[in-house]
Tab-separated table of C-alpha atoms and ligand atoms in Angstrom:
chain	number	residue	atom	x	y	z
A	1	MET	CA	-12.125	-4.600	-16.203
A	2	THR	CA	-11.066	-5.746	-19.663
A	3	GLU	CA	-9.226	-8.984	-20.376
A	4	HIS	CA	-6.443	-6.862	-21.767
A	5	HIS	CA	-5.454	-5.863	-18.231
A	6	ASP	CA	-5.915	-9.258	-16.621
A	7	ARG	CA	-3.288	-10.664	-18.919
A	8	LEU	CA	-0.854	-7.792	-18.706
A	9	PRO	CA	2.249	-8.709	-16.648
A	10	TYR	CA	3.535	-6.155	-14.155
A	11	ASP	CA	6.895	-4.662	-15.010
A	12	ALA	CA	9.782	-6.476	-13.292
A	13	VAL	CA	10.910	-3.093	-11.933
A	14	ASP	CA	8.490	-2.352	-9.104
A	15	ILE	CA	7.857	1.329	-8.316
A	16	SER	CA	4.640	0.793	-6.418
A	17	SER	CA	5.238	-1.199	-3.216
A	18	LEU	CA	5.787	0.331	0.204
A	19	THR	CA	9.303	-1.171	0.207
A	20	PHE	CA	10.062	0.880	-2.867
A	21	TRP	CA	8.752	4.077	-1.261
A	22	ALA	CA	10.746	3.349	1.901
A	23	SER	CA	14.022	3.326	-0.047
A	24	SER	CA	16.176	6.434	-0.517
A	25	GLN	CA	15.750	8.926	-3.346
A	26	GLU	CA	18.992	7.637	-4.927
A	27	GLU	CA	17.857	3.992	-4.737
A	28	ARG	CA	14.500	4.867	-6.246
A	29	ASP	CA	16.128	6.667	-9.133
A	30	LEU	CA	18.070	3.547	-10.111
A	31	ARG	CA	14.692	1.988	-10.885
A	32	PHE	CA	13.263	5.139	-12.420
A	33	ALA	CA	16.328	5.422	-14.668
A	34	GLU	CA	15.836	1.891	-15.957
A	35	LEU	CA	12.159	2.529	-16.668
A	36	ARG	CA	12.827	5.905	-18.308
A	37	ARG	CA	15.215	4.114	-20.648
A	38	ARG	CA	13.341	0.862	-21.247
A	39	ASP	CA	9.656	1.346	-20.446
A	40	PRO	CA	8.628	4.972	-19.703
A	41	VAL	CA	4.944	4.024	-19.388
A	42	SER	CA	5.126	0.823	-17.321
A	43	TRP	CA	2.322	-1.329	-15.939
A	44	GLN	CA	2.546	-1.529	-12.139
A	45	ARG	CA	0.680	-3.455	-9.435
A	46	PRO	CA	-1.771	-1.426	-7.277
A	47	VAL	CA	-0.085	0.282	-4.329
A	48	ASP	CA	-0.131	-1.201	-0.821
A	49	SER	CA	-2.612	1.032	0.926
A	50	ALA	CA	-3.234	1.685	4.596
A	51	ILE	CA	-6.619	3.240	3.743
A	52	ALA	CA	-8.183	0.999	1.094
A	53	THR	CA	-6.394	-1.068	-1.526
A	54	PRO	CA	-7.613	0.147	-4.892
A	55	GLU	CA	-9.798	-2.314	-6.803
A	56	ILE	CA	-7.907	-1.959	-10.030
A	57	PRO	CA	-5.758	-4.536	-11.834
A	58	GLY	CA	-2.831	-2.124	-11.986
A	59	PHE	CA	-1.856	1.351	-13.121
A	60	TRP	CA	0.349	3.043	-15.700
A	61	ALA	CA	3.459	4.732	-14.292
A	62	VAL	CA	4.754	7.641	-16.386
A	63	THR	CA	8.401	8.357	-15.626
A	64	THR	CA	9.849	10.675	-18.288
A	65	ASN	CA	9.729	14.469	-18.152
A	66	GLU	CA	8.303	14.651	-21.684
A	67	LEU	CA	5.451	12.187	-21.108
A	68	ILE	CA	4.547	13.788	-17.760
A	69	ARG	CA	4.068	17.034	-19.715
A	70	GLU	CA	1.995	15.202	-22.301
A	71	VAL	CA	-0.371	13.791	-19.651
A	72	SER	CA	-0.603	17.135	-17.805
A	73	THR	CA	-1.449	19.133	-20.905
A	74	HIS	CA	-4.203	16.796	-22.141
A	75	PRO	CA	-6.907	16.972	-19.461
A	76	GLU	CA	-9.486	15.912	-22.067
A	77	LEU	CA	-7.717	12.508	-22.162
A	78	PHE	CA	-6.361	12.300	-18.603
A	79	CYS	CA	-8.736	13.837	-16.060
A	80	SER	CA	-8.380	14.696	-12.364
A	81	GLY	CA	-12.071	14.347	-11.503
A	82	GLU	CA	-11.811	10.626	-10.649
A	83	GLY	CA	-9.145	11.193	-7.978
A	84	THR	CA	-5.539	12.275	-7.910
A	85	GLN	CA	-3.930	9.804	-5.487
A	86	LEU	CA	-2.481	6.332	-6.012
A	87	GLU	CA	-4.894	4.978	-3.426
A	88	GLU	CA	-8.639	4.592	-3.422
A	89	ILE	CA	-9.803	7.226	-0.956
A	90	PRO	CA	-13.241	6.725	0.652
A	91	ASP	CA	-15.786	8.920	-1.168
A	92	ASP	CA	-16.745	11.361	1.603
A	93	PHE	CA	-13.107	11.908	2.583
A	94	ARG	CA	-12.139	12.394	-1.022
A	95	THR	CA	-14.936	14.881	-1.643
A	96	ALA	CA	-13.755	17.004	1.251
A	97	ALA	CA	-10.039	16.753	0.626
A	98	GLU	CA	-10.091	16.992	-3.136
A	99	SER	CA	-13.059	19.199	-3.718
A	100	PHE	CA	-10.728	21.664	-5.352
A	101	LEU	CA	-7.739	19.619	-6.438
A	102	GLY	CA	-9.840	16.985	-8.160
A	103	MET	CA	-12.069	19.122	-10.335
A	104	ASP	CA	-11.850	19.564	-14.038
A	105	GLY	CA	-12.145	23.035	-15.541
A	106	GLU	CA	-15.564	24.590	-15.279
A	107	GLU	CA	-16.581	22.809	-12.085
A	108	HIS	CA	-15.205	25.416	-9.659
A	109	HIS	CA	-18.165	27.302	-8.111
A	110	ALA	CA	-18.571	29.944	-5.431
A	111	ASP	CA	-19.859	27.172	-3.096
A	112	ASP	CA	-16.418	25.627	-3.225
A	113	LEU	CA	-14.769	28.702	-1.785
A	114	ALA	CA	-14.517	27.419	1.792
A	115	SER	CA	-13.122	24.032	0.837
A	116	MET	CA	-10.802	25.771	-1.586
A	117	PHE	CA	-9.157	27.593	1.307
A	118	VAL	CA	-8.843	24.326	3.257
A	119	SER	CA	-7.256	22.652	0.218
A	120	MET	CA	-4.925	25.599	-0.308
A	121	SER	CA	-3.646	25.369	3.228
A	122	PHE	CA	-2.977	21.629	2.760
A	123	ALA	CA	-1.460	22.175	-0.683
A	124	GLY	CA	0.708	25.059	0.438
A	125	ASN	CA	1.834	23.968	3.871
A	126	ASP	CA	3.681	20.642	3.796
A	127	THR	CA	5.077	21.345	0.346
A	128	THR	CA	6.812	24.590	1.288
A	129	ARG	CA	7.845	23.295	4.721
A	130	THR	CA	9.542	20.278	3.125
A	131	THR	CA	11.231	22.412	0.484
A	132	ILE	CA	12.576	24.845	3.086
A	133	SER	CA	13.922	22.018	5.298
A	134	LEU	CA	15.392	19.811	2.583
A	135	GLY	CA	16.493	22.809	0.508
A	136	THR	CA	18.474	24.189	3.453
A	137	LYS	CA	20.006	20.751	4.008
A	138	THR	CA	20.898	20.563	0.307
A	139	PHE	CA	22.719	23.920	0.446
A	140	LEU	CA	24.623	22.883	3.574
A	141	ASP	CA	25.616	19.640	1.835
A	142	HIS	CA	26.832	21.683	-1.176
A	143	PRO	CA	28.839	24.536	0.393
A	144	ASP	CA	30.227	25.619	-3.010
A	145	GLN	CA	26.670	26.264	-4.238
A	146	LEU	CA	25.781	28.111	-1.040
A	147	ALA	CA	28.898	30.301	-1.327
A	148	TYR	CA	28.057	31.045	-4.969
A	149	LEU	CA	24.495	32.002	-3.991
A	150	MET	CA	25.582	34.248	-1.131
A	151	ALA	CA	28.084	36.108	-3.358
A	152	ASP	CA	25.101	37.662	-5.189
A	153	PHE	CA	21.989	36.536	-3.343
A	154	ASP	CA	19.484	38.815	-5.111
A	155	GLY	CA	20.869	38.026	-8.560
A	156	ARG	CA	21.032	34.253	-8.033
A	157	ILE	CA	18.176	33.263	-5.757
A	158	ASP	CA	15.495	32.861	-8.458
A	159	ALA	CA	17.431	30.218	-10.400
A	160	ALA	CA	18.498	28.653	-7.082
A	161	VAL	CA	14.876	28.230	-5.958
A	162	GLU	CA	14.025	26.470	-9.242
A	163	GLU	CA	16.924	24.061	-8.716
A	164	VAL	CA	15.936	23.401	-5.104
A	165	LEU	CA	12.403	22.563	-6.286
A	166	ARG	CA	13.800	20.153	-8.876
A	167	TRP	CA	16.195	18.605	-6.379
A	168	VAL	CA	13.662	18.122	-3.554
A	169	THR	CA	10.452	17.428	-5.553
A	170	PRO	CA	8.142	17.665	-2.521
A	171	ILE	CA	5.156	16.195	-4.407
A	172	MET	CA	6.374	12.925	-5.889
A	173	THR	CA	3.284	11.725	-7.807
A	174	PHE	CA	-0.116	12.767	-9.058
A	175	ARG	CA	-2.726	10.585	-10.727
A	176	ARG	CA	-5.057	11.065	-13.651
A	177	THR	CA	-7.724	8.736	-15.075
A	178	ALA	CA	-8.016	8.087	-18.812
A	179	THR	CA	-11.319	9.430	-20.149
A	180	ARG	CA	-11.173	7.267	-23.290
A	181	ASP	CA	-8.981	4.733	-25.060
A	182	THR	CA	-5.761	6.368	-26.170
A	183	VAL	CA	-2.066	5.728	-26.733
A	184	LEU	CA	0.664	7.112	-24.489
A	185	GLY	CA	4.361	6.467	-25.057
A	186	GLY	CA	3.404	3.631	-27.414
A	187	LYS	CA	1.168	1.934	-24.816
A	188	GLN	CA	-2.511	1.239	-25.342
A	189	ILE	CA	-4.345	2.958	-22.483
A	190	ARG	CA	-8.007	2.027	-21.870
A	191	ALA	CA	-10.768	4.383	-20.710
A	192	GLY	CA	-10.829	4.277	-16.894
A	193	ASP	CA	-7.157	3.306	-16.496
A	194	TRP	CA	-5.170	5.065	-13.804
A	195	VAL	CA	-2.193	7.007	-15.146
A	196	VAL	CA	0.307	8.134	-12.523
A	197	MET	CA	2.904	10.831	-13.144
A	198	TYR	CA	6.153	10.318	-11.224
A	199	TYR	CA	7.440	13.888	-10.854
A	200	ALA	CA	10.401	12.627	-8.807
A	201	SER	CA	11.520	10.667	-11.873
A	202	GLY	CA	10.765	13.444	-14.360
A	203	ASN	CA	13.064	15.709	-12.352
A	204	ARG	CA	16.043	13.359	-12.789
A	205	ASP	CA	15.483	12.646	-16.474
A	206	ASP	CA	18.752	13.031	-18.382
A	207	ASN	CA	16.829	13.787	-21.564
A	208	ALA	CA	15.579	16.936	-19.834
A	209	PHE	CA	18.604	17.855	-17.663
A	210	ASP	CA	22.376	17.675	-18.140
A	211	ASN	CA	23.869	15.776	-15.192
A	212	PRO	CA	20.531	15.481	-13.360
A	213	TRP	CA	22.264	14.250	-10.183
A	214	THR	CA	24.302	17.470	-9.910
A	215	PHE	CA	22.797	20.193	-7.720
A	216	ASP	CA	23.544	23.223	-9.869
A	217	ILE	CA	21.892	26.548	-9.087
A	218	THR	CA	23.113	28.041	-12.385
A	219	ARG	CA	20.957	25.574	-14.349
A	220	ARG	CA	19.020	27.446	-17.055
A	221	PRO	CA	16.568	26.626	-18.405
A	222	ASN	CA	15.299	24.413	-15.622
A	223	GLY	CA	12.384	22.381	-16.960
A	224	HIS	CA	11.468	20.755	-13.648
A	225	VAL	CA	7.988	19.349	-13.045
A	226	ALA	CA	7.857	19.942	-9.273
A	227	PHE	CA	4.686	22.047	-9.733
A	228	GLY	CA	3.296	19.656	-12.335
A	229	GLY	CA	3.891	19.305	-16.045
A	230	GLY	CA	1.889	22.372	-17.152
A	231	GLY	CA	-1.732	22.406	-18.279
A	232	PRO	CA	-4.787	23.621	-16.362
A	233	ARG	CA	-3.917	21.885	-13.069
A	234	PHE	CA	-0.448	23.416	-12.773
A	235	CYS	CA	0.141	24.458	-9.148
A	236	LEU	CA	-1.980	27.505	-8.377
A	237	GLY	CA	0.374	28.526	-5.569
A	238	SER	CA	3.660	28.258	-7.477
A	239	PHE	CA	4.460	31.992	-7.388
A	240	LEU	CA	3.531	32.270	-3.718
A	241	ALA	CA	5.644	29.174	-2.974
A	242	LYS	CA	8.661	30.612	-4.811
A	243	MET	CA	8.304	33.936	-3.008
A	244	MET	CA	8.186	32.139	0.360
A	245	LEU	CA	11.287	30.127	-0.518
A	246	ARG	CA	13.223	33.227	-1.634
A	247	HIS	CA	12.457	34.981	1.638
A	248	MET	CA	13.050	31.960	3.869
A	249	PHE	CA	16.449	31.164	2.349
A	250	GLY	CA	17.350	34.872	2.479
A	251	GLU	CA	16.492	35.180	6.163
A	252	LEU	CA	18.066	31.850	7.126
A	253	PHE	CA	21.361	32.174	5.307
A	254	HIS	CA	21.874	35.852	6.157
A	255	ARG	CA	20.823	35.678	9.802
A	256	VAL	CA	21.906	32.150	10.819
A	257	PRO	CA	25.137	31.534	8.914
A	258	ALA	CA	26.535	28.861	11.263
A	259	LEU	CA	23.703	26.374	10.856
A	260	THR	CA	24.097	22.603	11.216
A	261	LEU	CA	21.370	20.121	10.283
A	262	GLY	CA	21.179	16.425	11.211
A	263	THR	CA	19.665	13.616	9.170
A	264	PRO	CA	16.037	14.226	8.176
A	265	ASP	CA	13.462	11.654	9.250
A	266	LEU	CA	11.133	11.351	6.257
A	267	LEU	CA	7.558	10.127	6.062
A	268	VAL	CA	7.244	6.935	4.009
A	269	GLY	CA	4.574	7.337	1.358
A	270	ASN	CA	3.892	7.619	-2.337
A	271	PHE	CA	2.523	11.163	-2.552
A	272	ALA	CA	4.320	13.892	-0.628
A	273	CYS	CA	7.893	13.841	0.521
A	274	ALA	CA	7.470	15.176	4.061
A	275	VAL	CA	9.967	15.730	6.865
A	276	LYS	CA	8.876	14.375	10.241
A	277	ARG	CA	11.969	15.497	12.146
A	278	LEU	CA	15.158	17.394	11.339
A	279	PRO	CA	17.608	18.238	14.132
A	280	VAL	CA	18.967	21.802	13.905
A	281	SER	CA	21.789	23.475	15.791
A	282	THR	CA	23.715	26.710	15.480
A	283	THR	CA	26.937	27.866	17.089
A	284	CYS	CA	26.368	31.585	16.759
A	285	PRO	CA	23.728	33.950	18.087
A	286	VAL	CA	20.942	34.593	15.594
A	287	ALA	CA	21.498	38.020	13.996
A	288	ARG	CA	18.528	40.429	14.251
B	1	HEM	C1	7.018	23.960	-2.942
B	1	HEM	C2	5.727	24.181	-2.906
B	1	HEM	C3	4.684	23.511	-3.766
B	1	HEM	C4	4.777	22.441	-4.616
B	1	HEM	C5	6.001	21.600	-4.938
B	1	HEM	C6	3.458	22.231	-5.179
B	1	HEM	C7	3.149	21.231	-6.105
B	1	HEM	C8	1.927	21.074	-6.708
B	1	HEM	C9	1.618	20.065	-7.680
B	1	HEM	C10	2.578	18.997	-8.199
B	1	HEM	C11	0.326	20.238	-8.051
B	1	HEM	C12	-0.464	19.383	-9.039
B	1	HEM	C13	-0.247	19.856	-10.451
B	1	HEM	C14	-1.018	19.050	-11.438
B	1	HEM	O1	-1.885	18.255	-11.041
B	1	HEM	O2	-0.746	19.195	-12.651
B	1	HEM	C15	-0.190	21.349	-7.286
B	1	HEM	C16	-1.478	21.836	-7.385
B	1	HEM	C17	-1.971	22.838	-6.565
B	1	HEM	N1	-1.278	23.588	-5.655
B	1	HEM	FE1	0.685	23.466	-5.248
B	1	HEM	N2	2.606	23.164	-4.675
B	1	HEM	C18	3.310	23.968	-3.805
B	1	HEM	C19	2.828	25.055	-3.106
B	1	HEM	C20	1.542	25.514	-3.134
B	1	HEM	C21	1.048	26.670	-2.403
B	1	HEM	C22	1.888	27.578	-1.519
B	1	HEM	C23	-0.290	26.750	-2.671
B	1	HEM	C24	-1.312	27.726	-2.194
B	1	HEM	C25	-1.289	28.367	-1.066
B	1	HEM	C26	-0.618	25.661	-3.581
B	1	HEM	C27	-1.872	25.420	-4.091
B	1	HEM	C28	-2.162	24.475	-5.050
B	1	HEM	C29	-3.501	24.279	-5.598
B	1	HEM	C30	-4.756	25.035	-5.208
B	1	HEM	C31	-3.377	23.264	-6.580
B	1	HEM	C32	-4.484	22.706	-7.459
B	1	HEM	C33	-4.531	23.506	-8.737
B	1	HEM	C34	-5.610	22.977	-9.670
B	1	HEM	O3	-5.821	21.773	-9.697
B	1	HEM	O4	-6.231	23.783	-10.367
B	1	HEM	N3	0.518	24.941	-3.842
B	1	HEM	N4	0.804	21.858	-6.488
């Protein structure tokens, strides 16, 4: 690695350690907000990894909505083929798990069809499950928004689903690797550097959203980056995911109106926001 990196100090605001990822969404955003304002492309220490600590001097953390879009839409500068996680994943595991997610453009072949379906079930399962659980909890915590939705469900559900996706952000990060020396947000990026997009931060960016900490299902336009920041890797299942969410919220809120949810038990990690446990109770019989 170049001397340039060896001498580069890590930003005082840490958004890499496990302690950071174990804190609440609100606590994390205090740090994101400072970085968005002061240092939107910050140099961070490698993540603590249970699998294998990456042998890199650090990585670039991209925290604004605008710069996430810039990285996403320039795959010639920031590629997915060298891995998409914040951790170094052993090669054989990575090949299997990312055979689809980690390819650039032309590399998709018929041979990849089987692993594509495996990847799709990973990509589409936890993400939608988390959004349904935490989205339902969000509506119950904001009864005014739920009442507004139910007053014209068919007319309001599309915008509501977009806001739920922004609010929950089930995939919190995705990584790219710089293909050559370039500049991003005023920072000199070297070929081979890891560049990590923090979607969870991009979705609370007050340059992209008025009152980002208000859950508002009338928000239009809603430039969230929950499915990525555009470009060729934008979530392939986004329309399917939105259809599932429309139907799930429709069924739940029409058929189980007296629903109570407890406190979600969330997985601690730097990639997906996943619900391990969420107590549910209802006081009325489920309508058929
Ligand atoms: C709430 C639900 C979902 C969320 C938040 C989500 C989020 C994402 C994100 C952030 C990416 C990476 C975008 C990028 O790298 O620029 C992605 C990629 C992908 N997603 Fe989703 N996803 C969801 C549901 C689904 C579903 C239901 C499927 C399919 C059944 C799916 C299939 C994929 C695939 C195949 C990719 C890789 C696309 C590519 O690299 O060409 N996702 N998703």
